[in-house]
Coordinates of C-alpha atoms and ligand atoms in Angstrom, one line a residue:
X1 CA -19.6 6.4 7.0
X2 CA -19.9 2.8 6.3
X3 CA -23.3 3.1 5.2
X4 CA -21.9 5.2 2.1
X5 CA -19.5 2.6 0.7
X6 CA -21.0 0.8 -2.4
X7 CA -22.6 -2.5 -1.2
X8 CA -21.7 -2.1 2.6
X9 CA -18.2 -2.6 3.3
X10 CA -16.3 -6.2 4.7
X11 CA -12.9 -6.5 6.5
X12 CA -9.6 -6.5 4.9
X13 CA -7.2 -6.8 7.6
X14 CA -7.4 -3.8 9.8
X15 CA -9.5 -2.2 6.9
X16 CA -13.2 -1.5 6.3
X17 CA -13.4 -1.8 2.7
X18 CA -15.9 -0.8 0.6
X19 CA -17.6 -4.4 -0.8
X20 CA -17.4 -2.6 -4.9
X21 CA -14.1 -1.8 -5.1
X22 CA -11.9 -1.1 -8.2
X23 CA -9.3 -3.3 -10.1
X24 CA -6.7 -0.9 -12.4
X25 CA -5.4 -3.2 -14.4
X26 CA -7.6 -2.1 -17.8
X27 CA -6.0 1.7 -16.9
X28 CA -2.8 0.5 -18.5
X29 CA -4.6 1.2 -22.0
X30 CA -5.7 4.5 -21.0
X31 CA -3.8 7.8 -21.0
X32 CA -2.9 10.0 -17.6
X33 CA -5.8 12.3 -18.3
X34 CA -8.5 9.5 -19.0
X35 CA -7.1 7.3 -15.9
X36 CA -7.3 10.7 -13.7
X37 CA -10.9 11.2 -14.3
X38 CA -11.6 8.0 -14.0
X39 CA -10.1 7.7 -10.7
X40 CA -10.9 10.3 -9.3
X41 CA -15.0 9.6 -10.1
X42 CA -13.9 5.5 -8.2
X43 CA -12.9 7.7 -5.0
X44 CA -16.1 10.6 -5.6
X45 CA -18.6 7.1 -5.7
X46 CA -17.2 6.1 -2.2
X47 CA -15.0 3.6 -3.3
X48 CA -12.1 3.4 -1.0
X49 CA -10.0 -0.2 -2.3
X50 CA -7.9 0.2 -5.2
X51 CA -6.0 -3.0 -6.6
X52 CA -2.7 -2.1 -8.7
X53 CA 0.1 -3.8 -9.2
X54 CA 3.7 -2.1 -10.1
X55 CA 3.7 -4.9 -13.6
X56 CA 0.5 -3.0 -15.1
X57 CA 2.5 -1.1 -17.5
X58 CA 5.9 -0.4 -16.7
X59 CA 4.5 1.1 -13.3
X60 CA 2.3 2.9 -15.3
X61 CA -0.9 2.1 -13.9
X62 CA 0.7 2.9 -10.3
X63 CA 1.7 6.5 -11.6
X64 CA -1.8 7.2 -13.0
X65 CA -3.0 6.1 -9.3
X66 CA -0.3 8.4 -7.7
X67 CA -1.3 11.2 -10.6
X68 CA -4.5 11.1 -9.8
X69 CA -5.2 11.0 -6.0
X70 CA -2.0 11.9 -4.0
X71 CA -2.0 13.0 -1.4
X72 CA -4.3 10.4 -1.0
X73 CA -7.5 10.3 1.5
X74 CA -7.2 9.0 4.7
X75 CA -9.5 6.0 4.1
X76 CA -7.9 4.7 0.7
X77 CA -6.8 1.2 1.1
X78 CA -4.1 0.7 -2.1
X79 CA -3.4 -2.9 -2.4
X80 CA -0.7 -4.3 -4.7
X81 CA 0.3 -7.2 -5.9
X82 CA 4.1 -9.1 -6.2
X83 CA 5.2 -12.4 -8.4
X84 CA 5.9 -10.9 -12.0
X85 CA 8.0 -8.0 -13.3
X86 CA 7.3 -5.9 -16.2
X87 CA 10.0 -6.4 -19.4
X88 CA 10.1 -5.1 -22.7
X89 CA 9.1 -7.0 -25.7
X90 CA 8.7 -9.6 -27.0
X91 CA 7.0 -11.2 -23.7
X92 CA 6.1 -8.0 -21.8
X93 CA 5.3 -9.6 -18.4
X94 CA 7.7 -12.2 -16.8
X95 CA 7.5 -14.0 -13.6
X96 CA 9.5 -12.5 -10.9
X97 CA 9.0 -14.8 -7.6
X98 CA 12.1 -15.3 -5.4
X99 CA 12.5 -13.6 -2.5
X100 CA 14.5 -10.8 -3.6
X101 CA 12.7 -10.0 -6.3
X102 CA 9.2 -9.5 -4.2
X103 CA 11.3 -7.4 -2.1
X104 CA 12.3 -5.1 -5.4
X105 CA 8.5 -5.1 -6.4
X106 CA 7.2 -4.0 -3.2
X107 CA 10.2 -1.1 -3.1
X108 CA 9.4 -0.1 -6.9
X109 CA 5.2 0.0 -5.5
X110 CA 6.7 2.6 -2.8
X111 CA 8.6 4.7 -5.2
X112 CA 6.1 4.9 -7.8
X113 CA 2.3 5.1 -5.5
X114 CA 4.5 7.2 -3.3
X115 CA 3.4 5.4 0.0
X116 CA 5.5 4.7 2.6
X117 CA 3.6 1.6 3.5
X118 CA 1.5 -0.5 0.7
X119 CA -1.3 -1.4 3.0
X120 CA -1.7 -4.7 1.2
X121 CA 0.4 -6.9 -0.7
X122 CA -1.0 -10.1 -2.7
X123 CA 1.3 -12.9 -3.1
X124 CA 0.6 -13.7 -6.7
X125 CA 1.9 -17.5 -7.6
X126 CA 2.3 -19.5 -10.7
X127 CA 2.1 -22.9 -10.0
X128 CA -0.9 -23.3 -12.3
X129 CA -2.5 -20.7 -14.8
X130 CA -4.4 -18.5 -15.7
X131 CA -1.3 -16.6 -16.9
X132 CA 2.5 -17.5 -16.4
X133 CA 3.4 -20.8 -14.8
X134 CA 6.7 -21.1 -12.9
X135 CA 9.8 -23.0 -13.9
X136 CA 13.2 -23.3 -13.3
X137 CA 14.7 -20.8 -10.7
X138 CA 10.8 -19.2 -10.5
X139 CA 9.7 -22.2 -8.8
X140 CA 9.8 -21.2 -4.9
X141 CA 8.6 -23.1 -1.7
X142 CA 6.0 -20.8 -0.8
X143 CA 7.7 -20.5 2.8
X144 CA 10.5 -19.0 1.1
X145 CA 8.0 -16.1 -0.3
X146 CA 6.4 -15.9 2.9
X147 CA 9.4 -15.5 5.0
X148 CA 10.2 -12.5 2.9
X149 CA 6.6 -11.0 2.5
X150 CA 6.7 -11.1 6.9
X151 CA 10.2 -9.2 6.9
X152 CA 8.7 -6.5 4.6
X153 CA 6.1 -6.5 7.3
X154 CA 8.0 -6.4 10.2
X155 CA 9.7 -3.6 8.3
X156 CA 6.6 -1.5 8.5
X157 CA 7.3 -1.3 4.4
X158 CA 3.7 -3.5 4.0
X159 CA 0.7 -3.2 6.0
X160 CA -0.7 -7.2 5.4
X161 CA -0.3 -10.4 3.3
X162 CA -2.9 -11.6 0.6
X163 CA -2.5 -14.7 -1.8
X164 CA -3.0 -14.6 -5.6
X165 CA -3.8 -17.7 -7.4
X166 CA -3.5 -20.7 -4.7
X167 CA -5.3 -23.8 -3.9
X168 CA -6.6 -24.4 -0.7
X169 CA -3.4 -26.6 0.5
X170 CA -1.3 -23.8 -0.4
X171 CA -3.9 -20.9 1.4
X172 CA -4.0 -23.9 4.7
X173 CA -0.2 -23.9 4.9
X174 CA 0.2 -20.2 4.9
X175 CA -2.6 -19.4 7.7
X176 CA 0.2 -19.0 10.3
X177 CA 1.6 -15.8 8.8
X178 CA -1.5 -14.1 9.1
X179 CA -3.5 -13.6 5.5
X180 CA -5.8 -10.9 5.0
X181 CA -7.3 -11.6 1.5
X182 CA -7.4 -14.0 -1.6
X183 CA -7.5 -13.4 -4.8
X184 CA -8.0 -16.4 -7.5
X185 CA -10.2 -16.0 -10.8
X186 CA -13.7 -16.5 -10.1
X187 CA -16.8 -15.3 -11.4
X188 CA -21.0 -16.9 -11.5
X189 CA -19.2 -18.7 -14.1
X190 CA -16.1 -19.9 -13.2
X191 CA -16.3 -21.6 -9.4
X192 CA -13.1 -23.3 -9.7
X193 CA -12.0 -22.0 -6.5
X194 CA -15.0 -22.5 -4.8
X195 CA -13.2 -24.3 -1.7
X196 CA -10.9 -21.5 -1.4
X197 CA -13.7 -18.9 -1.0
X198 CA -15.2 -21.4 1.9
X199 CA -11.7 -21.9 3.1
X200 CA -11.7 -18.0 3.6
X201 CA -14.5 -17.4 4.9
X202 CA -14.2 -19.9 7.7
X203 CA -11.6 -17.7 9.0
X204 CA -12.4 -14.6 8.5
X205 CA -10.1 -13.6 5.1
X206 CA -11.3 -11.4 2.4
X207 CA -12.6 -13.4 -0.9
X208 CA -11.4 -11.1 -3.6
X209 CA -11.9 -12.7 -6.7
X210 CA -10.3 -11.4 -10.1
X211 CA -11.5 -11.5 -13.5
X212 CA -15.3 -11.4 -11.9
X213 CA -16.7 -10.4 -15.5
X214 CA -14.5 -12.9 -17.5
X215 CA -11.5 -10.0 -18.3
X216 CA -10.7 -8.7 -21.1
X217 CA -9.2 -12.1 -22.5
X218 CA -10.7 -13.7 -25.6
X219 CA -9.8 -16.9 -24.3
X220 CA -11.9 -16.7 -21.2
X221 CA -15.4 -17.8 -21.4
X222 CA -17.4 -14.5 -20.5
X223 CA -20.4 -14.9 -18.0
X224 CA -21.9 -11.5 -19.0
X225 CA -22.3 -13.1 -22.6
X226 CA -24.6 -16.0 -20.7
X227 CA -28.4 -16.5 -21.5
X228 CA -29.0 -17.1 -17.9
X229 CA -27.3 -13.6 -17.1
X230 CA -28.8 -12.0 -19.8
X231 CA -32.4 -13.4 -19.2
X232 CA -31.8 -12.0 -15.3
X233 CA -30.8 -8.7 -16.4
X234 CA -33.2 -8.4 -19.0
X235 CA -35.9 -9.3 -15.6
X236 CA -34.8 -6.8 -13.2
X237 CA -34.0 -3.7 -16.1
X238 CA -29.7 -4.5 -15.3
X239 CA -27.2 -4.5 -17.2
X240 CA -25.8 -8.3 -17.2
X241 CA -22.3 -7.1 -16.0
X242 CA -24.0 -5.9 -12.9
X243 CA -25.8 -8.9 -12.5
X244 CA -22.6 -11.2 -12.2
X245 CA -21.1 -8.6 -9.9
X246 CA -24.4 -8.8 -7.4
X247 CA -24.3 -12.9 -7.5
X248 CA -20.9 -12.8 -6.2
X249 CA -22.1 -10.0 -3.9
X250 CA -25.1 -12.5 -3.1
X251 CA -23.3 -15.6 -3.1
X252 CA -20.7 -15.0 0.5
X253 CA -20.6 -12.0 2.7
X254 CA -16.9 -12.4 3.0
X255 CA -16.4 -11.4 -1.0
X256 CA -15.1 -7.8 -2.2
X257 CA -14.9 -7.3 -5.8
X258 CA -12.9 -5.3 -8.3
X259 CA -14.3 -5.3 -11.5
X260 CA -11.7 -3.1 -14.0
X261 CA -13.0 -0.9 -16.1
X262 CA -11.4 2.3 -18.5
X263 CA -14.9 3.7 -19.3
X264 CA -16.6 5.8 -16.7
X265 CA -19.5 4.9 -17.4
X266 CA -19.0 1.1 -17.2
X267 CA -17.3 2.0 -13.7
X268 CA -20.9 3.5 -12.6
X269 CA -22.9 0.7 -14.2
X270 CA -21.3 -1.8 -12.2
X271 CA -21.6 0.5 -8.9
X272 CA -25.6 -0.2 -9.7
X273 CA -24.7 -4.0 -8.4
X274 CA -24.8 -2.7 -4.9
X275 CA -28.6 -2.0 -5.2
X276 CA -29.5 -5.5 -7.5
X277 CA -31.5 -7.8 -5.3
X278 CA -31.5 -11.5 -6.8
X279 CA -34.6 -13.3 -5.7
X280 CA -34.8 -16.8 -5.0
X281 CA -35.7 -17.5 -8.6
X282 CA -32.8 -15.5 -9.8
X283 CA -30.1 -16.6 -7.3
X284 CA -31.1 -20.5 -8.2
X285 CA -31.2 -19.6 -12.0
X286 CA -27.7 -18.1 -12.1
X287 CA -26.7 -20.9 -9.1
X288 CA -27.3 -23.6 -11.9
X289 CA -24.7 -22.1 -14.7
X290 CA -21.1 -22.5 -13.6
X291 CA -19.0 -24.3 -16.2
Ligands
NAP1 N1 -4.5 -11.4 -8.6 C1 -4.3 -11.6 -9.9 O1 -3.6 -12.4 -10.4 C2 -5.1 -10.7 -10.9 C3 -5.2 -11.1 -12.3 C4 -5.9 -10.2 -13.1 C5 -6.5 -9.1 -12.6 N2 -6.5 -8.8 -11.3 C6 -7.2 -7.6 -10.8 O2 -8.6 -7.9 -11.0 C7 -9.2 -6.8 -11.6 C8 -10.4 -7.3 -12.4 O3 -9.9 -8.1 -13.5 P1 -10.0 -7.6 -15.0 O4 -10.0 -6.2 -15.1 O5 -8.9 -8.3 -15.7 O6 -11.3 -8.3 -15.5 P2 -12.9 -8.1 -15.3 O7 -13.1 -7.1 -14.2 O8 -13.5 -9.5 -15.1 O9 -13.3 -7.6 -16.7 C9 -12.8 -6.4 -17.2 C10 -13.4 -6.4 -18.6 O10 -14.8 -6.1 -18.5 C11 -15.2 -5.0 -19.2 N3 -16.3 -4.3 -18.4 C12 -16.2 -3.8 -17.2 N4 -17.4 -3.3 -16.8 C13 -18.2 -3.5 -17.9 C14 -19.6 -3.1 -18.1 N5 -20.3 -2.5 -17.2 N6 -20.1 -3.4 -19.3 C15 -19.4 -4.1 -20.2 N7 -18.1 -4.4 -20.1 C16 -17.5 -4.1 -18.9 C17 -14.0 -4.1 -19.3 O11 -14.1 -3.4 -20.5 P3 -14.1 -1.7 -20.4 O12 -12.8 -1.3 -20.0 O13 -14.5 -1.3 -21.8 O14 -15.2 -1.4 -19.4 C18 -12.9 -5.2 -19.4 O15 -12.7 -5.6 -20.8 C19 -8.1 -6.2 -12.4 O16 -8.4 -4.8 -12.8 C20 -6.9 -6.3 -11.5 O17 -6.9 -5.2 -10.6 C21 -5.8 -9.6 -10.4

């Protein structure tokens, strides 16, 4: 029932996602028992969008997912992403964007979720940071990647396309092949890719943004640690985390978040987003703070 989903639910392709999803990334840290009961409370709260990616780990965040919840409901929607490639040290994660290496991400996200279909597949580039930024033989028109990504498709071995980390040019040029979702970093803070959200929402595409509470960088400033936020939460008796997740929930119908957590009970406070109502007051307060 799409009343049941936390904070309604929005479109992801052919999906009906819930609008408080989950990102995985921070279960990298966390051991199979830990990630298990954690997952398995994301899908008990009604959450039914997972994003992974087969770099978190060496595939390990993927085999939690696959420990943890396969056979997998019917309504789970695992999206993944493609562009880097786990390796060992020194520099654990390395870009990985040609063609044939998507194509070897998306197989080692089959073999190691145990789909036979990832549902969705994020196109994550590196033409500008946060993170990795291409060079050399990494640099790749972005028809190139899309050309692939649409074979996969055709294949039946993804469900749709997404974009990671792309300017609205780059989001324009792409349209044709159909997108279902964007990701790029954005948070009450950080509205860098403002125009991309618009961009989306104009036509119809998912506005996922990553890193919606800052991350777990150092380097990134984090909007939970605002006054604003704090002086908002403080008001309405919410923890400030929640209160960046329900401005982005606020600020465009089209947006689904994932905030990544390891700690269940972080995973639950954040859930309490769905039920936050910003009032006019609030909403122009936290409208005023991005850096
Ligand atoms: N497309 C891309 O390029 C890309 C890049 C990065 C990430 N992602 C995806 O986006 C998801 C979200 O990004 P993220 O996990 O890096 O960053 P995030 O959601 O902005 O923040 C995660 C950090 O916030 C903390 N946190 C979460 N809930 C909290 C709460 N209620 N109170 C206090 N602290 C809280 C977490 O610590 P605890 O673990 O202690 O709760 C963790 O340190 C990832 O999991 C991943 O799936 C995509």
């Amino acid at each position: 029932m799409t009343s049941e989903r936390p904070g309604g639910t929005v479109k992801l392709g052919q999906y009906e996602i819930a609008r408080i999803g989950y990102g995985a990334m921070q279960l990298e840290h966390v051991d199979t028992a830990a990630a298990g009961a954690l997952l398995r409370r994301v899908v008990e709260l009604g959450v039914n969008h997972l994003d992974t990616a087969s770099f978190y780990g060496h595939t390990t965040v993927n085999e939690h997912i696959r420990a943890a919840l396969h056979p997998y409901p019917d309504d789970l929607v695992i999206v993944s992403k493609v562009g880097a490639r786990r390796v060992d040290a020194p520099v654990p994660l390395v870009l990985a964007q040609r063609p044939e290496q998507l194509r070897e991400q998306v197989h080692l996200d089959l073999t190691s979720l145990g789909l036979e279909q990832v549902p969705v597949v994020n196109l994550r580039r590196a033409d500008q940071g946060p993170g990795l930024i291409a060079e050399g033989d990494q640099v790749v028109p972005l028809d190139d990647q899309l050309a692939e990504l649409i074979a996969l498709r055709n294949e039946g071995l993804i469900g749709a396309i997404g974009l990671s980390n792309i300017s609205t040019e780059q989001l324009e040029q792409a349209l044709p092949a159909g997108i279902v979702c964007v990701q790029n970093a954005y948070s009450v803070l950080d509205r860098s890719s403002e125009p991309q959200l618009q961009l989306c929402a104009a036509d119809g595409i998912a506005w996922i943004p990553y890193f919606p509470l800052g991350s777990a960088f150092d380097q990134i400033p984090s909007p939970t640690e605002h006054p604003a936020v704090q002086e908002v939460a403080a008001h309405l008796g919410a923890t400030p985390a929640a209160v960046c997740l329900a401005w982005i929930l606020a600020h465009n119908d089209h947006t689904a978040l994932i905030p990544g957590t390891r700690s269940i009970p972080h995973l639950e406070a954040n859930l309490q987003a769905a039920s936050i109502h910003l009032d006019p007051d609030a909403l122009a307060t936290l409208d005023a703070i991005a850096v």
